[in-house]
Coordinates of C-alpha atoms in Angstrom, one line a residue:
Chain A
X1285 CA -2.7 3.6 -15.8
X1286 CA -1.0 6.6 -17.4
X1287 CA -2.0 8.5 -14.2
X1288 CA -0.1 5.9 -12.1
X1289 CA 2.9 5.8 -14.4
X1290 CA 3.3 9.6 -14.4
X1291 CA 3.0 9.9 -10.6
X1292 CA 5.3 6.9 -10.0
X1293 CA 7.9 8.3 -12.4
X1294 CA 7.7 11.7 -10.7
X1295 CA 8.1 10.1 -7.3
X1296 CA 11.2 8.2 -8.3
X1297 CA 12.8 11.0 -10.4
X1298 CA 15.0 12.5 -7.8
X1299 CA 16.6 9.1 -6.9
X1300 CA 17.1 8.4 -10.6
X1301 CA 19.0 11.7 -11.0
X1302 CA 21.1 10.9 -8.0
X1303 CA 22.1 7.4 -9.0
X1304 CA 22.7 8.5 -12.6
X1305 CA 24.9 11.3 -11.4
X1306 CA 27.0 9.0 -9.3
X1307 CA 27.5 6.5 -12.1
X1308 CA 28.3 9.2 -14.7
X1309 CA 30.6 11.0 -12.3
X1310 CA 32.6 7.9 -11.5
X1311 CA 32.7 6.4 -15.0
X1312 CA 33.3 9.9 -16.4
X1313 CA 36.3 10.4 -14.1
X1314 CA 37.8 7.2 -15.2
X1315 CA 37.3 8.1 -18.9
X1316 CA 39.0 11.5 -18.4
X1317 CA 42.0 9.8 -16.8
X1318 CA 42.6 7.7 -19.8
X1319 CA 45.0 10.0 -21.7
X1320 CA 47.3 10.1 -18.7
X1321 CA 47.7 6.4 -18.6
X1322 CA 47.5 5.6 -22.4
X1323 CA 51.3 5.6 -22.9
X1324 CA 52.1 3.9 -19.7
X1325 CA 50.0 0.9 -20.6
X1326 CA 51.5 0.5 -24.0
X1327 CA 54.6 -0.8 -22.2
X1328 CA 52.9 -2.5 -19.4
X1329 CA 52.8 -6.1 -20.6
X1330 CA 56.1 -6.8 -18.8
X1331 CA 54.8 -5.3 -15.6
X1332 CA 51.6 -7.3 -15.7
X1333 CA 53.5 -10.6 -16.2
X1334 CA 54.5 -10.2 -12.6
X1335 CA 51.0 -10.6 -11.4
X1336 CA 49.3 -14.1 -10.9
X1337 CA 47.0 -15.1 -13.7
X1338 CA 43.9 -15.4 -11.5
X1339 CA 44.4 -11.8 -10.4
X1340 CA 44.5 -10.5 -13.9
X1341 CA 41.5 -12.7 -14.8
X1342 CA 39.3 -11.0 -12.2
X1343 CA 40.1 -7.7 -13.8
X1344 CA 39.5 -8.8 -17.3
X1345 CA 43.2 -8.6 -18.1
X1346 CA 43.9 -12.3 -18.4
X1347 CA 44.9 -14.2 -21.4
X1348 CA 43.1 -12.8 -24.5
X1349 CA 41.7 -10.1 -22.2
X1350 CA 41.4 -6.4 -22.4
X1351 CA 44.1 -4.0 -23.5
X1352 CA 44.3 -1.0 -21.3
X1353 CA 46.2 1.1 -23.8
X1354 CA 43.0 1.3 -25.8
X1355 CA 40.0 3.3 -24.6
X1356 CA 37.6 0.3 -24.9
X1357 CA 39.9 -1.9 -22.8
X1358 CA 40.5 0.9 -20.3
X1359 CA 36.8 1.5 -19.8
X1360 CA 36.1 -2.2 -19.5
X1361 CA 38.6 -2.5 -16.7
X1362 CA 38.3 0.9 -14.9
X1363 CA 34.8 2.3 -15.6
X1364 CA 32.4 -0.5 -16.6
X1365 CA 32.3 -1.8 -13.0
X1366 CA 30.5 1.4 -11.9
X1367 CA 27.9 1.0 -14.5
X1368 CA 27.2 -2.6 -13.7
X1369 CA 27.7 -2.7 -10.0
X1370 CA 26.2 0.7 -9.0
X1371 CA 23.6 0.5 -11.8
X1372 CA 22.8 -3.0 -10.7
X1373 CA 22.3 -1.9 -7.1
X1374 CA 20.1 0.9 -8.2
X1375 CA 18.0 -1.5 -10.3
X1376 CA 17.7 -3.9 -7.4
X1377 CA 16.6 -1.2 -5.0
X1378 CA 14.1 0.3 -7.5
X1379 CA 12.7 -3.2 -8.3
X1380 CA 12.2 -4.2 -4.7
X1381 CA 10.9 -1.0 -3.4
X1382 CA 8.5 0.1 -6.1
X1383 CA 5.7 -2.2 -5.0
X1384 CA 6.6 -2.9 -1.4
X1385 CA 6.9 0.8 -0.6
X1386 CA 3.1 1.1 -1.1
X1387 CA 2.6 -1.5 1.6
X1388 CA 5.3 -0.4 3.9
X1389 CA 4.0 3.2 3.9
X1390 CA 0.3 1.9 3.8
X1391 CA -0.5 3.9 0.7
X1392 CA -1.7 0.7 -0.9
X1393 CA -4.9 1.0 1.0
X1394 CA -5.6 4.2 -0.9
X1395 CA -4.4 2.8 -4.3
X1396 CA -6.3 -0.4 -4.1
X1397 CA -9.5 1.4 -3.2
X1398 CA -9.4 3.1 -6.6
X1399 CA -10.7 1.5 -9.8
X1400 CA -7.4 0.1 -11.0
X1401 CA -6.6 -3.6 -11.2
X1402 CA -3.6 -5.1 -9.5
X1403 CA -2.3 -6.2 -12.9
X1404 CA -2.4 -2.7 -14.1
X1405 CA -0.6 -1.5 -11.0
X1406 CA 2.1 -4.0 -11.5
X1407 CA 2.4 -3.2 -15.3
X1408 CA 2.5 0.5 -14.5
X1409 CA 5.3 0.0 -12.0
X1410 CA 7.3 -2.2 -14.3
X1411 CA 7.0 0.4 -17.1
X1412 CA 8.5 2.9 -14.6
X1413 CA 11.4 0.6 -13.8
X1414 CA 12.1 0.1 -17.5
X1415 CA 11.8 3.8 -18.2
X1416 CA 14.2 4.7 -15.4
X1417 CA 16.8 2.2 -16.3
X1418 CA 16.7 3.1 -20.0
X1419 CA 17.1 6.8 -19.1
X1420 CA 20.1 6.0 -16.9
X1421 CA 21.8 4.0 -19.6
X1422 CA 21.0 6.6 -22.2
X1423 CA 22.8 9.2 -20.2
X1424 CA 25.7 6.8 -19.8
X1425 CA 25.7 6.1 -23.5
X1426 CA 26.1 9.8 -24.3
X1427 CA 29.2 10.1 -22.1
X1428 CA 30.6 7.0 -23.7
X1429 CA 29.9 8.3 -27.2
X1430 CA 31.9 11.4 -26.4
X1431 CA 34.7 9.6 -24.7
X1432 CA 35.1 6.8 -27.4
X1433 CA 35.0 9.4 -30.2
X1434 CA 37.6 11.6 -28.5
X1435 CA 40.0 9.0 -27.2
X1436 CA 39.8 6.4 -30.0
X1437 CA 38.0 5.3 -33.2
X1438 CA 34.3 5.0 -32.5
X1439 CA 33.2 1.4 -32.9
X1440 CA 29.4 1.6 -32.9
X1441 CA 28.7 -2.0 -31.9
X1442 CA 31.0 -1.8 -28.9
X1443 CA 29.7 1.5 -27.9
X1444 CA 26.1 0.3 -28.1
X1445 CA 26.9 -2.9 -26.2
X1446 CA 28.8 -0.9 -23.4
X1447 CA 25.8 1.4 -23.2
X1448 CA 22.9 -1.1 -23.2
X1449 CA 24.3 -4.5 -22.1
X1450 CA 24.1 -3.3 -18.5
X1451 CA 20.4 -2.9 -19.0
X1452 CA 20.1 -6.6 -19.3
X1453 CA 21.9 -7.1 -16.0
X1454 CA 19.9 -4.3 -14.3
X1455 CA 16.6 -5.8 -15.5
X1456 CA 17.7 -9.2 -14.2
X1457 CA 18.4 -7.8 -10.8
X1458 CA 15.2 -5.6 -10.8
X1459 CA 13.0 -8.5 -11.7
X1460 CA 14.4 -10.8 -8.9
X1461 CA 14.2 -8.0 -6.4
X1462 CA 10.6 -7.3 -7.5
X1463 CA 9.7 -10.9 -6.8
X1464 CA 11.4 -10.9 -3.4
X1465 CA 9.4 -7.8 -2.5
X1466 CA 6.2 -9.8 -2.6
X1467 CA 7.4 -11.6 0.5
X1468 CA 9.3 -8.8 2.3
X1469 CA 7.8 -5.4 2.5
X1470 CA 9.6 -3.6 5.4
X1471 CA 11.8 -1.0 3.7
X1472 CA 14.9 -1.7 5.7
X1473 CA 14.8 -5.4 4.9
X1474 CA 13.9 -4.6 1.3
X1475 CA 17.1 -2.5 0.9
X1476 CA 19.3 -5.2 2.5
X1477 CA 17.9 -7.8 0.2
X1478 CA 18.4 -5.7 -2.9
X1479 CA 22.0 -4.8 -2.1
X1480 CA 22.7 -8.4 -1.0
X1481 CA 21.4 -9.5 -4.4
X1482 CA 23.4 -7.0 -6.4
X1483 CA 26.6 -7.4 -4.5
X1484 CA 26.3 -11.1 -3.8
X1485 CA 25.9 -11.9 -7.5
X1486 CA 29.0 -9.8 -8.2
X1487 CA 31.0 -11.7 -5.7
X1488 CA 29.8 -14.9 -7.3
X1489 CA 31.2 -13.7 -10.6
X1490 CA 34.6 -13.0 -9.0
X1491 CA 34.6 -16.5 -7.5
X1492 CA 33.8 -18.0 -10.8
X1493 CA 36.7 -16.1 -12.4
X1494 CA 39.1 -17.1 -9.7
X1495 CA 38.9 -20.8 -9.8
X1496 CA 38.0 -23.3 -12.5
X1497 CA 36.2 -25.5 -10.0
X1498 CA 33.6 -22.8 -9.6
X1499 CA 33.3 -22.0 -13.3
X1500 CA 29.6 -23.2 -13.4
X1501 CA 28.8 -20.3 -11.2
X1502 CA 29.2 -17.9 -14.2
X1503 CA 25.9 -19.1 -15.5
X1504 CA 24.0 -17.8 -12.5
X1505 CA 25.5 -14.4 -12.3
X1506 CA 24.3 -11.7 -14.6
X1507 CA 27.5 -9.8 -14.3
X1508 CA 29.1 -12.5 -16.3
X1509 CA 26.4 -12.3 -19.0
X1510 CA 27.4 -8.7 -19.9
X1511 CA 31.2 -8.9 -19.2
X1512 CA 33.4 -6.4 -20.9
X1513 CA 35.7 -9.0 -22.5
X1514 CA 32.9 -10.4 -24.6
X1515 CA 31.8 -7.0 -25.5
X1516 CA 35.3 -5.7 -26.6
X1517 CA 36.7 -9.0 -28.0
X1518 CA 33.7 -10.7 -29.4
X1519 CA 31.3 -7.8 -29.9
X1520 CA 28.5 -9.7 -28.4
X1521 CA 26.5 -10.9 -25.5
X1522 CA 26.5 -14.7 -25.8
X1523 CA 23.2 -16.1 -26.9
X1524 CA 23.1 -18.6 -24.1
X1525 CA 23.6 -15.8 -21.5
X1526 CA 21.0 -13.7 -23.2
X1527 CA 18.6 -16.6 -23.2
X1528 CA 19.1 -17.3 -19.5
X1529 CA 18.8 -13.6 -18.6
X1530 CA 15.6 -13.1 -20.5
X1531 CA 14.1 -16.3 -19.1
X1532 CA 14.9 -15.3 -15.5
X1533 CA 13.4 -11.8 -16.1
X1534 CA 10.2 -13.2 -17.7
X1535 CA 9.7 -16.0 -15.0
X1536 CA 10.3 -13.5 -12.2
X1537 CA 7.8 -11.0 -13.5
X1538 CA 5.2 -13.5 -14.3
X1539 CA 5.5 -15.2 -10.9
X1540 CA 5.3 -11.8 -9.2
X1541 CA 2.2 -11.1 -11.2
X1542 CA 0.5 -14.3 -10.2
X1543 CA 1.4 -13.9 -6.5
X1544 CA 0.5 -10.2 -6.4
X1545 CA -3.0 -10.9 -7.9
X1546 CA -3.8 -13.2 -5.0
X1547 CA -2.0 -11.5 -2.2
X1548 CA -3.8 -10.4 1.0
X1549 CA -2.8 -6.8 1.5
X1550 CA -2.6 -6.4 5.3
X1551 CA -1.7 -2.9 6.2
Chain B
X1395 CA -26.5 -2.4 -2.4
X1396 CA -23.8 -4.0 -0.3
X1397 CA -24.5 -7.6 0.6
X1398 CA -22.4 -10.1 2.4
X1399 CA -23.3 -13.7 2.9
X1400 CA -21.6 -15.7 5.6
X1401 CA -18.5 -13.7 4.9
X1402 CA -15.5 -15.3 6.7
X1403 CA -11.9 -14.2 6.8
X1404 CA -9.5 -16.3 8.8
X1405 CA -6.0 -15.1 9.2
X1406 CA -4.3 -17.5 11.6
X1407 CA -4.6 -18.6 15.2
X1408 CA -3.3 -15.3 16.5
X1409 CA -5.2 -12.9 14.4
X1410 CA -9.0 -13.1 14.5
X1411 CA -10.8 -12.2 11.3
X1412 CA -14.5 -12.3 10.8
X1413 CA -16.9 -15.2 10.9
X1414 CA -20.2 -15.7 9.0
X1415 CA -21.0 -12.0 8.6
X1416 CA -24.2 -11.6 6.8
X1417 CA -25.3 -8.1 6.0
X1418 CA -27.7 -6.4 3.5
X1419 CA -27.3 -2.7 3.2
X1420 CA -30.0 -1.1 1.2
X1421 CA -29.7 1.6 -1.5
X1422 CA -29.7 5.1 0.0
X1423 CA -29.4 4.2 3.6
X1424 CA -26.7 5.0 6.1
X1425 CA -25.6 1.8 7.8
X1426 CA -23.7 2.1 11.0
X1427 CA -21.2 -0.7 11.7
X1428 CA -20.1 -0.6 15.3
X1429 CA -17.9 -2.5 17.5
X1430 CA -14.7 -1.9 19.6
X1431 CA -11.3 -1.9 18.0
X1432 CA -10.3 -5.3 16.7
X1433 CA -13.9 -6.6 16.4
X1434 CA -13.5 -7.0 12.6
X1435 CA -14.9 -3.8 11.2
X1436 CA -11.8 -3.0 9.0
X1437 CA -11.5 -6.7 8.0
X1438 CA -15.1 -6.6 6.7
X1439 CA -14.4 -3.4 4.8
X1440 CA -11.1 -4.6 3.4
X1441 CA -12.8 -7.8 2.2
X1442 CA -15.5 -5.9 0.4
X1443 CA -12.8 -3.7 -1.3
X1444 CA -10.8 -6.9 -2.1
X1445 CA -7.6 -5.7 -0.3
X1446 CA -7.9 -9.2 1.3
X1447 CA -9.6 -12.3 0.0
X1448 CA -12.5 -14.0 1.8
X1449 CA -11.7 -17.4 3.3
X1450 CA -15.3 -18.4 2.6
X1451 CA -18.7 -16.7 2.0
X1452 CA -19.4 -14.0 -0.4
X1453 CA -19.7 -10.2 -0.7
X1454 CA -21.4 -8.3 -3.5
X1455 CA -21.7 -4.6 -4.2
X1456 CA -24.6 -3.6 -6.5
X1457 CA -24.7 -7.3 -7.6
X1458 CA -20.9 -7.3 -8.4
X1459 CA -18.7 -9.9 -6.8
X1460 CA -16.0 -8.5 -4.5
X1461 CA -13.3 -10.8 -5.9
X1462 CA -14.0 -11.1 -9.6
X1463 CA -15.5 -7.6 -10.2
X1464 CA -13.4 -5.7 -7.8
X1465 CA -12.4 -2.9 -10.2
X1466 CA -16.0 -2.2 -11.2
X1467 CA -16.9 -2.2 -7.5
X1468 CA -14.2 0.3 -6.6
X1469 CA -15.4 2.5 -9.4
X1470 CA -18.7 2.8 -7.5
X1471 CA -17.1 3.3 -4.1
X1472 CA -15.5 6.2 -2.3
X1473 CA -13.4 5.0 0.6
X1474 CA -12.1 6.8 3.6
X1475 CA -9.6 4.6 5.4
X1476 CA -9.4 4.4 9.2
X1477 CA -5.8 5.5 9.3
X1478 CA -4.8 8.0 6.7
X1479 CA -1.6 7.2 4.9
X1480 CA -1.0 9.1 1.6
X1481 CA 2.1 10.0 -0.4
X1482 CA 3.9 12.4 2.0
X1483 CA 5.9 14.2 -0.7
X1484 CA 2.9 15.1 -2.8
X1485 CA 1.2 18.5 -2.6
X1486 CA -2.5 18.2 -1.5
X1487 CA -3.8 19.6 -4.8
X1488 CA -1.6 17.3 -6.8
X1489 CA -2.7 14.3 -4.8
X1490 CA -6.4 15.1 -5.2
X1491 CA -5.9 15.3 -9.0
X1492 CA -4.1 12.0 -8.9
X1493 CA -6.9 10.4 -6.8
X1494 CA -9.6 11.8 -9.1
X1495 CA -8.1 10.6 -12.4
X1496 CA -8.5 6.9 -11.6
X1497 CA -12.2 7.4 -12.6
X1498 CA -13.5 9.1 -15.7
X1499 CA -16.2 11.1 -13.8
X1500 CA -16.2 14.9 -13.5
X1501 CA -14.8 16.0 -10.2
X1502 CA -13.6 19.7 -10.3
X1503 CA -16.8 21.3 -9.1
X1504 CA -17.4 18.8 -6.2
X1505 CA -13.7 19.0 -5.3
X1506 CA -13.9 22.8 -5.0
X1507 CA -17.1 22.6 -2.9
X1508 CA -15.6 20.1 -0.5
X1509 CA -12.3 22.0 -0.1
X1510 CA -14.2 25.1 0.7
X1511 CA -16.6 23.4 3.2
X1512 CA -13.7 21.6 5.0
X1513 CA -11.5 24.7 4.8
X1514 CA -8.6 22.6 3.5
X1515 CA -5.3 24.2 2.5
X1516 CA -4.4 22.4 -0.7
X1517 CA -1.1 24.1 -1.3
X1518 CA 0.8 22.2 1.4
X1519 CA 2.7 19.0 1.3
X1520 CA 0.8 16.0 2.8
X1521 CA 3.6 15.1 5.2
X1522 CA 3.3 18.5 6.8
X1523 CA -0.4 18.2 7.6
X1524 CA -1.9 17.5 11.0
X1525 CA -3.9 14.4 11.5
X1526 CA -7.1 16.4 11.2
X1527 CA -6.1 17.9 7.9
X1528 CA -5.0 14.6 6.5
X1529 CA -8.4 13.3 7.4
X1530 CA -9.9 16.2 5.4
X1531 CA -7.8 15.2 2.4
X1532 CA -9.1 11.7 2.8
X1533 CA -12.7 12.9 2.8
X1534 CA -12.2 15.0 -0.3
X1535 CA -10.4 12.3 -2.3
X1536 CA -13.2 9.9 -1.5
X1537 CA -16.2 12.2 -2.2
X1538 CA -14.9 14.3 -5.1
X1539 CA -15.8 12.0 -7.9
X1540 CA -19.4 11.6 -6.5
X1541 CA -19.4 7.9 -6.0
X1542 CA -22.7 6.0 -5.5
X1543 CA -21.5 4.3 -2.4
X1544 CA -19.4 5.6 0.5
X1545 CA -17.4 3.3 2.8
X1546 CA -16.2 5.2 5.8
X1547 CA -13.9 3.6 8.3
X1548 CA -13.8 5.7 11.4
X1549 CA -14.1 8.9 9.3
X1550 CA -14.3 11.4 12.1
X1551 CA -11.2 10.4 14.1
X1552 CA -8.8 13.4 14.2
X1553 CA -11.4 15.9 13.2
X1554 CA -12.3 18.7 15.7
X1555 CA -16.0 18.9 16.9
X1556 CA -16.8 21.7 14.5
X1557 CA -15.3 19.8 11.6
X1558 CA -17.2 16.7 12.7
X1559 CA -20.4 18.7 12.4
X1560 CA -19.4 19.9 8.9
X1561 CA -18.6 16.3 8.0
X1562 CA -22.0 15.1 9.2
X1563 CA -23.7 17.8 7.2
X1564 CA -21.9 16.6 4.1
X1565 CA -22.8 13.0 4.8
X1566 CA -26.5 13.9 5.2
X1567 CA -26.4 15.8 1.9
X1568 CA -24.9 12.7 0.3
X1569 CA -27.8 10.7 1.6
X1570 CA -30.3 13.1 0.1
X1571 CA -28.6 12.5 -3.2
X1572 CA -29.3 8.8 -2.8
X1573 CA -25.8 7.7 -1.8
X1574 CA -25.5 4.5 0.1
X1575 CA -23.2 4.9 3.1
X1576 CA -21.5 2.2 5.1
X1577 CA -20.3 3.9 8.3
X1578 CA -17.9 2.0 10.5
X1579 CA -17.2 3.4 13.9
X1580 CA -16.6 2.7 17.5
X1581 CA -18.1 6.0 18.5
X1582 CA -21.8 5.3 19.2
X1583 CA -22.9 8.8 19.5
X1584 CA -22.1 9.6 15.9
X1585 CA -23.7 6.4 14.6
X1586 CA -26.8 7.3 16.7
X1587 CA -26.8 10.8 15.1
X1588 CA -26.7 9.9 11.4
X1589 CA -27.4 6.2 10.8
X1590 CA -30.6 4.5 9.8
X1591 CA -29.7 1.1 10.8
X1592 CA -26.9 -0.3 13.0
X1593 CA -25.0 -3.6 12.9
X1594 CA -23.1 -4.5 16.0
X1595 CA -20.0 -6.6 15.5
X1596 CA -18.1 -8.4 18.3
X1597 CA -15.1 -10.6 18.0
X1598 CA -15.6 -11.1 14.3
X1599 CA -19.3 -12.0 14.5
X1600 CA -22.3 -9.8 13.7
X1601 CA -24.5 -10.0 16.8
X1602 CA -27.3 -7.6 16.0
X1603 CA -28.8 -5.5 13.2
X1604 CA -31.6 -3.1 13.9
X1605 CA -32.7 0.4 13.2
X1606 CA -31.4 3.0 15.5
X1607 CA -35.0 3.8 16.6
X1608 CA -35.7 0.1 17.4
X1609 CA -32.6 0.0 19.5
X1610 CA -33.2 3.4 21.2
X1611 CA -36.9 3.3 21.9
X1612 CA -38.7 0.0 21.6
X1613 CA -36.3 -2.0 23.7
X1614 CA -34.7 -0.2 26.5
X1615 CA -35.0 2.5 29.1
X1616 CA -32.6 3.7 31.7
X1617 CA -34.3 3.6 35.0
X1618 CA -32.9 5.5 38.0
X1619 CA -34.6 5.2 41.4
X1620 CA -34.0 6.1 45.0
X1621 CA -35.4 3.9 47.7
X1622 CA -34.7 2.8 51.2
X1623 CA -36.0 -0.7 50.5
X1624 CA -33.5 -3.4 49.7
X1625 CA -33.9 -4.7 46.2
X1626 CA -33.2 -8.2 45.0
X1627 CA -32.0 -8.6 41.5
X1628 CA -35.0 -10.1 39.5
X1629 CA -36.2 -10.1 35.9
X1630 CA -36.8 -6.4 36.2
X1631 CA -33.8 -5.3 38.2
X1632 CA -30.9 -6.6 36.3
X1633 CA -27.3 -5.4 36.4
X1634 CA -28.2 -2.7 38.9
X1635 CA -25.6 0.0 39.4
X1636 CA -25.6 1.6 42.9
X1637 CA -24.4 5.1 43.2
X1638 CA -25.0 7.7 46.0
X1639 CA -28.1 6.0 47.2
X1640 CA -29.5 5.8 43.7
X1641 CA -29.9 2.6 41.8
X1642 CA -29.9 2.5 38.1
X1643 CA -30.5 -0.2 35.5
X1644 CA -31.5 -0.7 31.9
X1645 CA -35.0 -2.1 31.4
X1646 CA -36.0 -3.9 28.2
X1647 CA -39.4 -5.4 29.0
X1648 CA -43.0 -4.1 29.1
X1649 CA -43.4 -0.7 30.7
X1650 CA -46.5 -1.9 32.6
X1651 CA -44.6 -4.7 34.3
X1652 CA -42.0 -2.2 35.3
X1653 CA -44.5 0.1 36.9
X1654 CA -46.1 -2.8 38.8
X1655 CA -42.8 -3.7 40.3
X1656 CA -42.0 -0.1 41.1
X1657 CA -45.3 0.3 42.9
X1658 CA -44.4 -2.2 45.5
X1659 CA -41.3 -0.4 46.7
X1660 CA -41.0 2.8 48.6
X1661 CA -39.8 5.2 45.9
X1662 CA -38.2 8.5 46.9
X1663 CA -37.2 9.5 43.4
X1664 CA -37.7 8.1 39.9
X1665 CA -36.4 9.0 36.4
X1666 CA -36.8 7.0 33.3
X1667 CA -34.7 8.1 30.3
X1668 CA -33.5 7.0 26.9
X1669 CA -30.3 5.2 27.5
X1670 CA -27.4 6.2 25.3
X1671 CA -26.5 3.8 22.5
X1672 CA -23.4 3.1 24.4
X1673 CA -25.4 1.7 27.3
X1674 CA -27.5 -0.4 25.0
X1675 CA -24.5 -1.6 23.2
X1676 CA -22.9 -2.7 26.5
X1677 CA -26.2 -4.4 27.3
X1678 CA -26.1 -6.3 24.0
X1679 CA -22.6 -7.2 24.6
X1680 CA -23.2 -8.5 28.1
X1681 CA -26.2 -10.5 26.9
X1682 CA -24.1 -12.1 24.3
X1683 CA -21.6 -13.1 26.9
X1684 CA -24.1 -14.8 29.2
X1685 CA -25.5 -16.8 26.3

C-alpha cells in the first residue's frame, strides 16, 4: 500500500502546490493589507450602521460579530473565505477524482490486476487526501502564525482554529465527493459535481444567514460549522457541528467502501 | 489451473455478457481463447480477475475463488490488458518499478532481460509512446515478476511483425518454465502458432474446446477441384465456393468417402490442403448457426 500512496501522492503533488499557492497568495494579500485599513476600521462603526443588518450578517459583521480593526476579525472577514471556499473546492475535486480518475482513464484495469485489495486501494487514496489537505492547511497556518504575530497579539487557540478548522470542512466535502464519484466517473462530470457541492453548500450558508426562516439550513452546510465568528468570539467549533461533520465524513467513507468493494469495474 | 464452471455474467438487455462458460485450463498449457470482438473474451478475463463480479457460476485459479481470494489470485497472475491505459505522466522505468512493487518477488533481472529483448526505451514518458511501445510496457509489467500464470488479452495488437515474433519467443520460453498461459485473441494465425488447445467463444457462449491438432488435422480439409460436371450440394459438397472455374469446400468426413465421390466426377484438377484455422473457425460458426 505504501507503493500506491507514494505514487498517488506524487501524481497529485503539482495540483496541491498550485491550489496551496492560490490560497496562500489570496489570503496573504489580504493579511498584508491589514495595516492600511487598521485605523480606518477603528472609526467605522458609524459607517457600518448605514448597512442593513442582513448584509452585515453575511459578512460576519453583524451583532456580536467580527471587529475589523483587529487582525483576527479582519482575517475572518477578508481572508478566511479563500481558505474555506477555495480550499473546499480543492478538497471536493481531490476527493471526487482520486478514485474515479482510475476508471475514467482506464488505469484501474492495470491496478486491479495487481495483488492489492480494493479496500487497500481506497484506504491508500484516503490517506493521500488527508495528507494533501493537512499539508495545505499547515502551509496556511505558517502564514497565519506570522501575520497574527506581526499584526496583533498571538492567540494560540484562535490561530490553531483558523489553521485547522477548515480541514474539517474540507474533509466533509472530500468525503461526500468521494462517495459521489462511485456513481459518476467521467472527469468532466466529476469536476462539475465537486464544484457544485463546494459552491452550493456555500450558497446555502449565505441563505441561512440572510433569513431566519432558513436558519435550519445552517446544520447542513459545513461552512457554518467552521465559521469565523465562532472561532474568534467563542474560540471553538460547536460540539454539535463537530459531531455532524464527523458523522457525515464517517458515513460517506464507509458507504463508499461498501459500494466500491462490490462495484463492477467496466472500462 | 484456471477453471470456470457455468460462469455467467449478465450486464443488461443491451450489453451481452457470457453464459455458462465452462473451461478447464491445465497447468503449463497455452490455452487459446478465440472469438470475434464482443464475443465475451474480455468479460471472461475480467471476471476471472474480479474486475467484475459473476452473475452466477464460479471461476477458480489454482483452487482459489475469483471473488473471495481475488488478491491471492492476482499475486499469481500477470495480465496484459487488451487496450493499454497506463499513467501517462509516469516515466516508463518509474512505472515498471511501481508495477513490480505490488508483489514481493524479485524482478530486476527479468525486467532487464525483457526490456532488452523488446528493445524498450524506458526513459520516456508513457504518454509519449506509440501504441506498439505501450504494448511493450504492458508485456514487461506483466512478465517481470515471473508470475505462474499469464492472462493475455489480445497481446500482439499494435506490435510490428518482428516484435510479434520476439513476443512469441518469450511466450514459448515462459511455457518451458511451466507457466500456464491464457491467450485471448481474435487472430487465429497466432493462436494456431503457439496454443496447445483452443476454446472458441461466440456471443457469450463457449462453443468448442479442442486441441489445435484436432481442429487442424482430424476434422477438416480444404478441397479445391476443377470440373466440367455440374455438382449438386450433398453431404460431401457443402458450402461450395465457386471461383474461376474452381470449386472449393471444407470437408470434415472420412477421406475414403470423399475419394469415392470425387471418382465419379470428371476431375481436371484437385488439391487437398489443410485449411487455415480461420476457415475452420468459420465452419464451426456456421454449423452453430444452422443448429
